[in-house]
Amino acid sequence: MKTKLLFAALLGTVAASNAQTTLYSQEFTTATGSGLTIMDGDGDANNWGLFTGNATTAAWGLVGNFAGSRSWNPATGTPPGPLTPNNFLLTPEVVIPESFGATTLSFRLGATNPDFPAEQISIYLAPAAANSPALIQLLTPVFNYTLTADDAQAAEIFMVDVSDYAGQTVKIVMRHHDCTDQELLYLDDLTLVQETLATKSFNAAQFSVFPNPASDVVNVVNSNKDNITSVVLTDVNGRTVKTFNFDSMTKVQVNIADLTAGVYLMNIKTANGEITKKIVKN
């Protein structure tokens, strides 16, 4: 059964800034007017809800209120003790326009207890026809992650490239599932943005990234003389692992020697727009 969730105002107005269009933004700040919905896939009447922020959670990086879902209830809960969540939090429908720029979903995520951090979350971009837990679970998630102690009492920013969904209308679905007897999973600052490149001549071909694969240093060069202002590396889980800021340079170097071998996404930002490249660390 789908239930109206009465928290967090929908901030999904379109606003362009710094060569990006914000397609949807949710900060879980108020108790009315949201348009969000919840589904209780496990039927225990425990689900996603609004949690009031305080000085402790602010120190973790959670500004104000945030969304959360439990896999364990305190003595005052119904029922108390371990839960087996299959809880769904759904946004209103969001239109993702066709674009020659990347579309990125970002959010803050964490767990309250470093001794019991293993909350699991999957995120889906679901069409309107996927209107039940059973149908959503048939979809391939764009993000799946089991939290660790490193994610506890922190508000890590995760970023996921969802450019393949351009031209579709979707709901963003957060599913807390397949975990028990941990504590609380929390979520904040959910944002979907799309690059709106300043000129049609701004494209990936203008950027050379070499060597690729690389072991230590990667060169980033812009042939159109657009000044590079930052380079951000994210891993396959969407976690930001390195950020480099530059003083408007057309050729930069980034050191990846300390990264674990694997595939990373490199977001390159200039004054005229952004582009994302895939790199491999040997």
Short mmCIF file of the C-alpha atoms (twelve columns), coordinates in Angstrom:
data_MODEL
# 
_entry.id   MODEL 
# 
loop_
_atom_site.group_PDB 
_atom_site.id 
_atom_site.type_symbol 
_atom_site.label_atom_id 
_atom_site.label_alt_id 
_atom_site.label_comp_id 
_atom_site.label_asym_id 
_atom_site.label_seq_id 
_atom_site.Cartn_x 
_atom_site.Cartn_y 
_atom_site.Cartn_z 
_atom_site.pdbx_PDB_model_num 
ATOM 1   C CA . MET A 1   0.000  0.000  0.000   1 
ATOM 2   C CA . LYS A 2   1.328  3.445  -0.912  1 
ATOM 3   C CA . THR A 3   1.108  5.980  1.909   1 
ATOM 4   C CA . LYS A 4   1.431  9.755  1.726   1 
ATOM 5   C CA . LEU A 5   4.571  10.890 3.493   1 
ATOM 6   C CA . LEU A 6   3.978  14.236 5.169   1 
ATOM 7   C CA . PHE A 7   7.438  15.653 5.465   1 
ATOM 8   C CA . ALA A 8   9.987  17.697 3.518   1 
ATOM 9   C CA . ALA A 9   8.850  20.281 1.017   1 
ATOM 10  C CA . LEU A 10  9.478  19.441 -2.606  1 
ATOM 11  C CA . LEU A 11  12.132 21.775 -3.921  1 
ATOM 12  C CA . GLY A 12  11.952 20.463 -7.465  1 
ATOM 13  C CA . THR A 13  11.839 23.760 -9.303  1 
ATOM 14  C CA . VAL A 14  14.184 24.032 -12.261 1 
ATOM 15  C CA . ALA A 15  17.045 26.436 -11.713 1 
ATOM 16  C CA . ALA A 16  20.172 26.774 -13.838 1 
ATOM 17  C CA . SER A 17  23.467 27.767 -12.282 1 
ATOM 18  C CA . ASN A 18  27.120 27.077 -12.945 1 
ATOM 19  C CA . ALA A 19  26.265 25.226 -16.181 1 
ATOM 20  C CA . GLN A 20  23.859 22.863 -14.411 1 
ATOM 21  C CA . THR A 21  20.100 22.489 -14.187 1 
ATOM 22  C CA . THR A 22  18.687 21.168 -10.926 1 
ATOM 23  C CA . LEU A 23  15.957 18.701 -11.880 1 
ATOM 24  C CA . TYR A 24  15.054 17.755 -8.309  1 
ATOM 25  C CA . SER A 25  16.277 18.665 -4.829  1 
ATOM 26  C CA . GLN A 26  15.082 17.410 -1.456  1 
ATOM 27  C CA . GLU A 27  16.515 18.544 1.879   1 
ATOM 28  C CA . PHE A 28  13.902 17.032 4.244   1 
ATOM 29  C CA . THR A 29  13.461 20.356 6.014   1 
ATOM 30  C CA . THR A 30  9.727  20.723 6.716   1 
ATOM 31  C CA . ALA A 31  6.795  18.601 7.789   1 
ATOM 32  C CA . THR A 32  4.261  19.476 5.073   1 
ATOM 33  C CA . GLY A 33  3.778  19.704 1.348   1 
ATOM 34  C CA . SER A 34  6.230  17.063 0.228   1 
ATOM 35  C CA . GLY A 35  4.741  14.918 -2.514  1 
ATOM 36  C CA . LEU A 36  6.959  12.096 -1.245  1 
ATOM 37  C CA . THR A 37  5.428  8.666  -0.624  1 
ATOM 38  C CA . ILE A 38  6.440  5.562  1.294   1 
ATOM 39  C CA . MET A 39  5.782  1.841  0.816   1 
ATOM 40  C CA . ASP A 40  6.118  -0.767 3.556   1 
ATOM 41  C CA . GLY A 41  7.344  -3.856 1.738   1 
ATOM 42  C CA . ASP A 42  7.798  -5.962 4.887   1 
ATOM 43  C CA . GLY A 43  4.482  -4.981 6.498   1 
ATOM 44  C CA . ASP A 44  5.734  -4.199 10.007  1 
ATOM 45  C CA . ALA A 45  4.405  -0.594 10.052  1 
ATOM 46  C CA . ASN A 46  7.950  0.760  10.503  1 
ATOM 47  C CA . ASN A 47  9.130  2.872  7.586   1 
ATOM 48  C CA . TRP A 48  11.050 5.914  6.441   1 
ATOM 49  C CA . GLY A 49  10.385 9.026  8.515   1 
ATOM 50  C CA . LEU A 50  11.618 12.511 9.341   1 
ATOM 51  C CA . PHE A 51  14.241 12.847 12.072  1 
ATOM 52  C CA . THR A 52  14.947 16.144 13.806  1 
ATOM 53  C CA . GLY A 53  18.531 17.299 13.580  1 
ATOM 54  C CA . ASN A 54  20.543 18.468 16.578  1 
ATOM 55  C CA . ALA A 55  24.093 19.524 17.454  1 
ATOM 56  C CA . THR A 56  25.319 15.930 17.287  1 
ATOM 57  C CA . THR A 57  23.959 15.215 13.814  1 
ATOM 58  C CA . ALA A 58  25.106 18.649 12.628  1 
ATOM 59  C CA . ALA A 59  28.647 17.633 13.586  1 
ATOM 60  C CA . TRP A 60  28.210 14.597 11.349  1 
ATOM 61  C CA . GLY A 61  27.392 16.912 8.410   1 
ATOM 62  C CA . LEU A 62  23.585 16.689 8.517   1 
ATOM 63  C CA . VAL A 63  22.201 20.226 8.346   1 
ATOM 64  C CA . GLY A 64  18.744 20.380 9.936   1 
ATOM 65  C CA . ASN A 65  16.327 17.476 9.579   1 
ATOM 66  C CA . PHE A 66  16.938 14.307 7.596   1 
ATOM 67  C CA . ALA A 67  15.177 11.128 6.446   1 
ATOM 68  C CA . GLY A 68  15.824 7.820  8.165   1 
ATOM 69  C CA . SER A 69  14.791 4.173  8.316   1 
ATOM 70  C CA . ARG A 70  15.469 1.694  11.135  1 
ATOM 71  C CA . SER A 71  16.675 -1.902 11.195  1 
ATOM 72  C CA . TRP A 72  16.514 -1.862 15.007  1 
ATOM 73  C CA . ASN A 73  14.026 -0.208 17.347  1 
ATOM 74  C CA . PRO A 74  14.774 1.082  20.852  1 
ATOM 75  C CA . ALA A 75  12.721 -0.154 23.816  1 
ATOM 76  C CA . THR A 76  10.066 2.473  23.077  1 
ATOM 77  C CA . GLY A 77  9.584  1.233  19.501  1 
ATOM 78  C CA . THR A 78  6.833  -1.015 18.181  1 
ATOM 79  C CA . PRO A 79  8.068  -3.675 18.165  1 
ATOM 80  C CA . PRO A 80  11.275 -3.114 20.144  1 
ATOM 81  C CA . GLY A 81  14.482 -4.789 18.987  1 
ATOM 82  C CA . PRO A 82  15.563 -6.076 15.551  1 
ATOM 83  C CA . LEU A 83  13.586 -5.194 12.411  1 
ATOM 84  C CA . THR A 84  13.819 -6.600 8.875   1 
ATOM 85  C CA . PRO A 85  13.164 -3.508 6.767   1 
ATOM 86  C CA . ASN A 86  11.997 -3.502 3.188   1 
ATOM 87  C CA . ASN A 87  11.128 0.181  3.200   1 
ATOM 88  C CA . PHE A 88  10.646 2.369  0.126   1 
ATOM 89  C CA . LEU A 89  10.842 6.167  -0.097  1 
ATOM 90  C CA . LEU A 90  9.660  7.614  -3.430  1 
ATOM 91  C CA . THR A 91  9.929  11.110 -4.876  1 
ATOM 92  C CA . PRO A 92  7.343  12.620 -7.202  1 
ATOM 93  C CA . GLU A 93  7.931  12.009 -10.906 1 
ATOM 94  C CA . VAL A 94  10.944 13.840 -12.333 1 
ATOM 95  C CA . VAL A 95  11.451 14.546 -16.045 1 
ATOM 96  C CA . ILE A 96  15.041 13.987 -17.187 1 
ATOM 97  C CA . PRO A 97  15.419 15.873 -20.489 1 
ATOM 98  C CA . GLU A 98  17.462 14.670 -23.431 1 
ATOM 99  C CA . SER A 99  20.883 16.259 -23.061 1 
ATOM 100 C CA . PHE A 100 24.447 16.058 -24.340 1 
ATOM 101 C CA . GLY A 101 25.595 16.703 -20.755 1 
ATOM 102 C CA . ALA A 102 25.826 14.230 -17.877 1 
ATOM 103 C CA . THR A 103 23.012 13.679 -15.360 1 
ATOM 104 C CA . THR A 104 24.133 13.046 -11.778 1 
ATOM 105 C CA . LEU A 105 22.255 11.891 -8.687  1 
ATOM 106 C CA . SER A 106 23.878 12.899 -5.392  1 
ATOM 107 C CA . PHE A 107 22.944 12.414 -1.741  1 
ATOM 108 C CA . ARG A 108 24.341 12.204 1.781   1 
ATOM 109 C CA . LEU A 109 24.219 8.828  3.452   1 
ATOM 110 C CA . GLY A 110 25.280 7.326  6.767   1 
ATOM 111 C CA . ALA A 111 24.548 5.129  9.782   1 
ATOM 112 C CA . THR A 112 24.168 6.191  13.392  1 
ATOM 113 C CA . ASN A 113 26.119 3.421  15.146  1 
ATOM 114 C CA . PRO A 114 29.746 2.581  14.222  1 
ATOM 115 C CA . ASP A 115 29.398 -0.785 15.986  1 
ATOM 116 C CA . PHE A 116 26.292 -1.676 13.963  1 
ATOM 117 C CA . PRO A 117 26.682 0.130  10.617  1 
ATOM 118 C CA . ALA A 118 25.690 -2.552 8.075   1 
ATOM 119 C CA . GLU A 119 22.536 -0.926 6.720   1 
ATOM 120 C CA . GLN A 120 21.846 -1.736 3.061   1 
ATOM 121 C CA . ILE A 121 20.331 0.709  0.583   1 
ATOM 122 C CA . SER A 122 19.414 0.440  -3.085  1 
ATOM 123 C CA . ILE A 123 18.335 3.387  -5.222  1 
ATOM 124 C CA . TYR A 124 16.243 3.018  -8.364  1 
ATOM 125 C CA . LEU A 125 15.012 5.359  -11.084 1 
ATOM 126 C CA . ALA A 126 11.586 3.838  -11.546 1 
ATOM 127 C CA . PRO A 127 8.970  4.467  -14.249 1 
ATOM 128 C CA . ALA A 128 5.394  5.189  -13.211 1 
ATOM 129 C CA . ALA A 129 4.397  1.604  -14.039 1 
ATOM 130 C CA . ALA A 130 6.647  0.314  -11.222 1 
ATOM 131 C CA . ASN A 131 4.110  1.214  -8.547  1 
ATOM 132 C CA . SER A 132 4.561  -1.536 -5.952  1 
ATOM 133 C CA . PRO A 133 7.449  -3.011 -3.939  1 
ATOM 134 C CA . ALA A 134 7.339  -6.190 -6.022  1 
ATOM 135 C CA . LEU A 135 7.639  -4.294 -9.310  1 
ATOM 136 C CA . ILE A 136 10.358 -1.941 -8.063  1 
ATOM 137 C CA . GLN A 137 12.427 -4.898 -6.858  1 
ATOM 138 C CA . LEU A 138 12.463 -6.258 -10.423 1 
ATOM 139 C CA . LEU A 139 14.362 -3.171 -11.591 1 
ATOM 140 C CA . THR A 140 18.146 -2.844 -11.651 1 
ATOM 141 C CA . PRO A 141 19.251 -0.315 -9.029  1 
ATOM 142 C CA . VAL A 142 21.486 2.559  -10.087 1 
ATOM 143 C CA . PHE A 143 23.125 2.305  -6.659  1 
ATOM 144 C CA . ASN A 144 23.473 -0.488 -4.105  1 
ATOM 145 C CA . TYR A 145 25.609 -0.255 -0.997  1 
ATOM 146 C CA . THR A 146 26.053 -1.814 2.430   1 
ATOM 147 C CA . LEU A 147 27.396 0.741  4.870   1 
ATOM 148 C CA . THR A 148 30.533 0.179  6.956   1 
ATOM 149 C CA . ALA A 149 31.937 1.705  10.126  1 
ATOM 150 C CA . ASP A 150 33.592 4.371  7.958   1 
ATOM 151 C CA . ASP A 151 30.106 5.597  7.017   1 
ATOM 152 C CA . ALA A 152 28.871 5.865  10.610  1 
ATOM 153 C CA . GLN A 153 28.332 9.235  12.272  1 
ATOM 154 C CA . ALA A 154 29.306 10.980 9.046   1 
ATOM 155 C CA . ALA A 155 27.347 12.347 6.116   1 
ATOM 156 C CA . GLU A 156 29.295 11.116 3.125   1 
ATOM 157 C CA . ILE A 157 28.339 12.564 -0.267  1 
ATOM 158 C CA . PHE A 158 27.695 9.890  -2.894  1 
ATOM 159 C CA . MET A 159 27.387 10.683 -6.622  1 
ATOM 160 C CA . VAL A 160 25.923 8.383  -9.281  1 
ATOM 161 C CA . ASP A 161 25.999 8.967  -13.044 1 
ATOM 162 C CA . VAL A 162 22.453 8.354  -14.349 1 
ATOM 163 C CA . SER A 163 22.924 9.834  -17.828 1 
ATOM 164 C CA . ASP A 164 21.443 6.687  -19.397 1 
ATOM 165 C CA . TYR A 165 18.014 7.830  -18.136 1 
ATOM 166 C CA . ALA A 166 17.967 11.008 -20.261 1 
ATOM 167 C CA . GLY A 167 14.610 11.413 -21.991 1 
ATOM 168 C CA . GLN A 168 12.715 9.455  -19.320 1 
ATOM 169 C CA . THR A 169 10.264 10.370 -16.569 1 
ATOM 170 C CA . VAL A 170 11.092 8.574  -13.335 1 
ATOM 171 C CA . LYS A 171 10.602 8.480  -9.607  1 
ATOM 172 C CA . ILE A 172 13.721 8.299  -7.446  1 
ATOM 173 C CA . VAL A 173 13.223 5.363  -5.078  1 
ATOM 174 C CA . MET A 174 15.318 4.744  -1.957  1 
ATOM 175 C CA . ARG A 175 14.981 1.188  -0.615  1 
ATOM 176 C CA . HIS A 176 16.297 0.130  2.828   1 
ATOM 177 C CA . HIS A 177 16.472 -3.668 2.815   1 
ATOM 178 C CA . ASP A 178 18.242 -6.980 3.502   1 
ATOM 179 C CA . CYS A 179 19.699 -6.019 6.860   1 
ATOM 180 C CA . THR A 180 18.639 -6.415 10.474  1 
ATOM 181 C CA . ASP A 181 19.612 -5.569 14.049  1 
ATOM 182 C CA . GLN A 182 21.817 -2.614 13.100  1 
ATOM 183 C CA . GLU A 183 20.315 0.764  14.039  1 
ATOM 184 C CA . LEU A 184 19.382 3.675  11.757  1 
ATOM 185 C CA . LEU A 185 20.116 4.496  8.116   1 
ATOM 186 C CA . TYR A 186 19.945 8.217  7.344   1 
ATOM 187 C CA . LEU A 187 19.663 10.170 4.089   1 
ATOM 188 C CA . ASP A 188 19.834 13.875 3.260   1 
ATOM 189 C CA . ASP A 189 20.436 16.392 0.468   1 
ATOM 190 C CA . LEU A 190 19.025 14.317 -2.395  1 
ATOM 191 C CA . THR A 191 19.729 16.136 -5.670  1 
ATOM 192 C CA . LEU A 192 19.407 15.318 -9.368  1 
ATOM 193 C CA . VAL A 193 21.298 17.676 -11.684 1 
ATOM 194 C CA . GLN A 194 21.970 17.776 -15.404 1 
ATOM 195 C CA . GLU A 195 24.770 19.542 -17.208 1 
ATOM 196 C CA . THR A 196 23.614 22.399 -19.428 1 
ATOM 197 C CA . LEU A 197 26.737 23.098 -21.402 1 
ATOM 198 C CA . ALA A 198 27.376 26.716 -22.277 1 
ATOM 199 C CA . THR A 199 28.105 26.098 -25.964 1 
ATOM 200 C CA . LYS A 200 27.562 23.189 -28.311 1 
ATOM 201 C CA . SER A 201 31.295 23.163 -29.020 1 
ATOM 202 C CA . PHE A 202 31.944 22.113 -25.407 1 
ATOM 203 C CA . ASN A 203 32.288 18.354 -25.534 1 
ATOM 204 C CA . ALA A 204 34.319 15.436 -24.328 1 
ATOM 205 C CA . ALA A 205 36.566 15.438 -27.394 1 
ATOM 206 C CA . GLN A 206 38.129 18.706 -26.217 1 
ATOM 207 C CA . PHE A 207 39.610 16.928 -23.197 1 
ATOM 208 C CA . SER A 208 42.589 14.615 -23.278 1 
ATOM 209 C CA . VAL A 209 43.083 12.408 -20.226 1 
ATOM 210 C CA . PHE A 210 46.341 10.444 -20.286 1 
ATOM 211 C CA . PRO A 211 47.828 8.029  -19.559 1 
ATOM 212 C CA . ASN A 212 44.728 5.925  -19.107 1 
ATOM 213 C CA . PRO A 213 45.094 3.393  -17.502 1 
ATOM 214 C CA . ALA A 214 47.518 5.067  -15.105 1 
ATOM 215 C CA . SER A 215 49.466 4.176  -11.980 1 
ATOM 216 C CA . ASP A 216 50.311 7.535  -10.447 1 
ATOM 217 C CA . VAL A 217 49.815 10.808 -12.351 1 
ATOM 218 C CA . VAL A 218 47.048 11.588 -14.864 1 
ATOM 219 C CA . ASN A 219 47.270 14.585 -17.201 1 
ATOM 220 C CA . VAL A 220 44.115 16.504 -18.112 1 
ATOM 221 C CA . VAL A 221 44.370 18.868 -21.073 1 
ATOM 222 C CA . ASN A 222 41.694 21.046 -22.712 1 
ATOM 223 C CA . SER A 223 42.401 21.707 -26.398 1 
ATOM 224 C CA . ASN A 224 39.882 24.556 -26.570 1 
ATOM 225 C CA . LYS A 225 41.822 26.520 -23.929 1 
ATOM 226 C CA . ASP A 226 38.903 26.400 -21.471 1 
ATOM 227 C CA . ASN A 227 40.328 26.915 -18.002 1 
ATOM 228 C CA . ILE A 228 39.995 23.885 -15.744 1 
ATOM 229 C CA . THR A 229 38.861 24.870 -12.246 1 
ATOM 230 C CA . SER A 230 38.444 21.481 -10.556 1 
ATOM 231 C CA . VAL A 231 38.705 17.717 -11.003 1 
ATOM 232 C CA . VAL A 232 36.676 15.355 -8.795  1 
ATOM 233 C CA . LEU A 233 37.174 11.578 -8.717  1 
ATOM 234 C CA . THR A 234 34.418 9.196  -7.595  1 
ATOM 235 C CA . ASP A 235 34.552 5.430  -7.214  1 
ATOM 236 C CA . VAL A 236 32.075 2.874  -8.569  1 
ATOM 237 C CA . ASN A 237 29.912 3.305  -5.454  1 
ATOM 238 C CA . GLY A 238 29.578 7.029  -6.155  1 
ATOM 239 C CA . ARG A 239 31.813 8.044  -3.259  1 
ATOM 240 C CA . THR A 240 34.024 11.115 -3.800  1 
ATOM 241 C CA . VAL A 241 37.601 9.904  -3.242  1 
ATOM 242 C CA . LYS A 242 39.660 12.900 -4.395  1 
ATOM 243 C CA . THR A 243 39.031 16.570 -5.156  1 
ATOM 244 C CA . PHE A 244 41.537 18.848 -6.902  1 
ATOM 245 C CA . ASN A 245 41.010 22.603 -7.278  1 
ATOM 246 C CA . PHE A 246 42.967 24.671 -9.791  1 
ATOM 247 C CA . ASP A 247 43.527 28.333 -10.541 1 
ATOM 248 C CA . SER A 248 42.027 28.306 -14.054 1 
ATOM 249 C CA . MET A 249 44.554 26.187 -15.949 1 
ATOM 250 C CA . THR A 250 44.193 24.523 -19.361 1 
ATOM 251 C CA . LYS A 251 46.530 21.646 -18.439 1 
ATOM 252 C CA . VAL A 252 46.595 20.006 -15.005 1 
ATOM 253 C CA . GLN A 253 47.951 16.889 -13.327 1 
ATOM 254 C CA . VAL A 254 46.184 14.790 -10.708 1 
ATOM 255 C CA . ASN A 255 47.967 12.254 -8.522  1 
ATOM 256 C CA . ILE A 256 46.122 8.948  -8.094  1 
ATOM 257 C CA . ALA A 257 49.025 6.904  -6.722  1 
ATOM 258 C CA . ASP A 258 47.306 6.281  -3.396  1 
ATOM 259 C CA . LEU A 259 44.033 5.023  -4.904  1 
ATOM 260 C CA . THR A 260 43.077 1.357  -4.988  1 
ATOM 261 C CA . ALA A 261 43.254 -0.243 -8.432  1 
ATOM 262 C CA . GLY A 262 39.937 -0.022 -10.266 1 
ATOM 263 C CA . VAL A 263 37.618 2.150  -12.342 1 
ATOM 264 C CA . TYR A 264 36.858 5.772  -11.394 1 
ATOM 265 C CA . LEU A 265 34.785 8.607  -12.832 1 
ATOM 266 C CA . MET A 266 36.602 11.899 -13.330 1 
ATOM 267 C CA . ASN A 267 34.415 15.019 -13.335 1 
ATOM 268 C CA . ILE A 268 36.246 17.933 -14.972 1 
ATOM 269 C CA . LYS A 269 34.821 21.401 -14.394 1 
ATOM 270 C CA . THR A 270 35.553 24.563 -16.394 1 
ATOM 271 C CA . ALA A 271 33.958 27.989 -16.538 1 
ATOM 272 C CA . ASN A 272 31.975 26.838 -19.592 1 
ATOM 273 C CA . GLY A 273 30.666 23.534 -18.314 1 
ATOM 274 C CA . GLU A 274 31.533 20.095 -16.979 1 
ATOM 275 C CA . ILE A 275 32.357 16.734 -18.474 1 
ATOM 276 C CA . THR A 276 32.848 13.267 -16.996 1 
ATOM 277 C CA . LYS A 277 35.526 10.811 -18.137 1 
ATOM 278 C CA . LYS A 278 36.179 7.241  -17.036 1 
ATOM 279 C CA . ILE A 279 39.711 6.364  -15.913 1 
ATOM 280 C CA . VAL A 280 41.367 3.141  -14.798 1 
ATOM 281 C CA . LYS A 281 43.891 2.968  -11.940 1 
ATOM 282 C CA . ASN A 282 46.429 0.151  -12.336 1 
# 
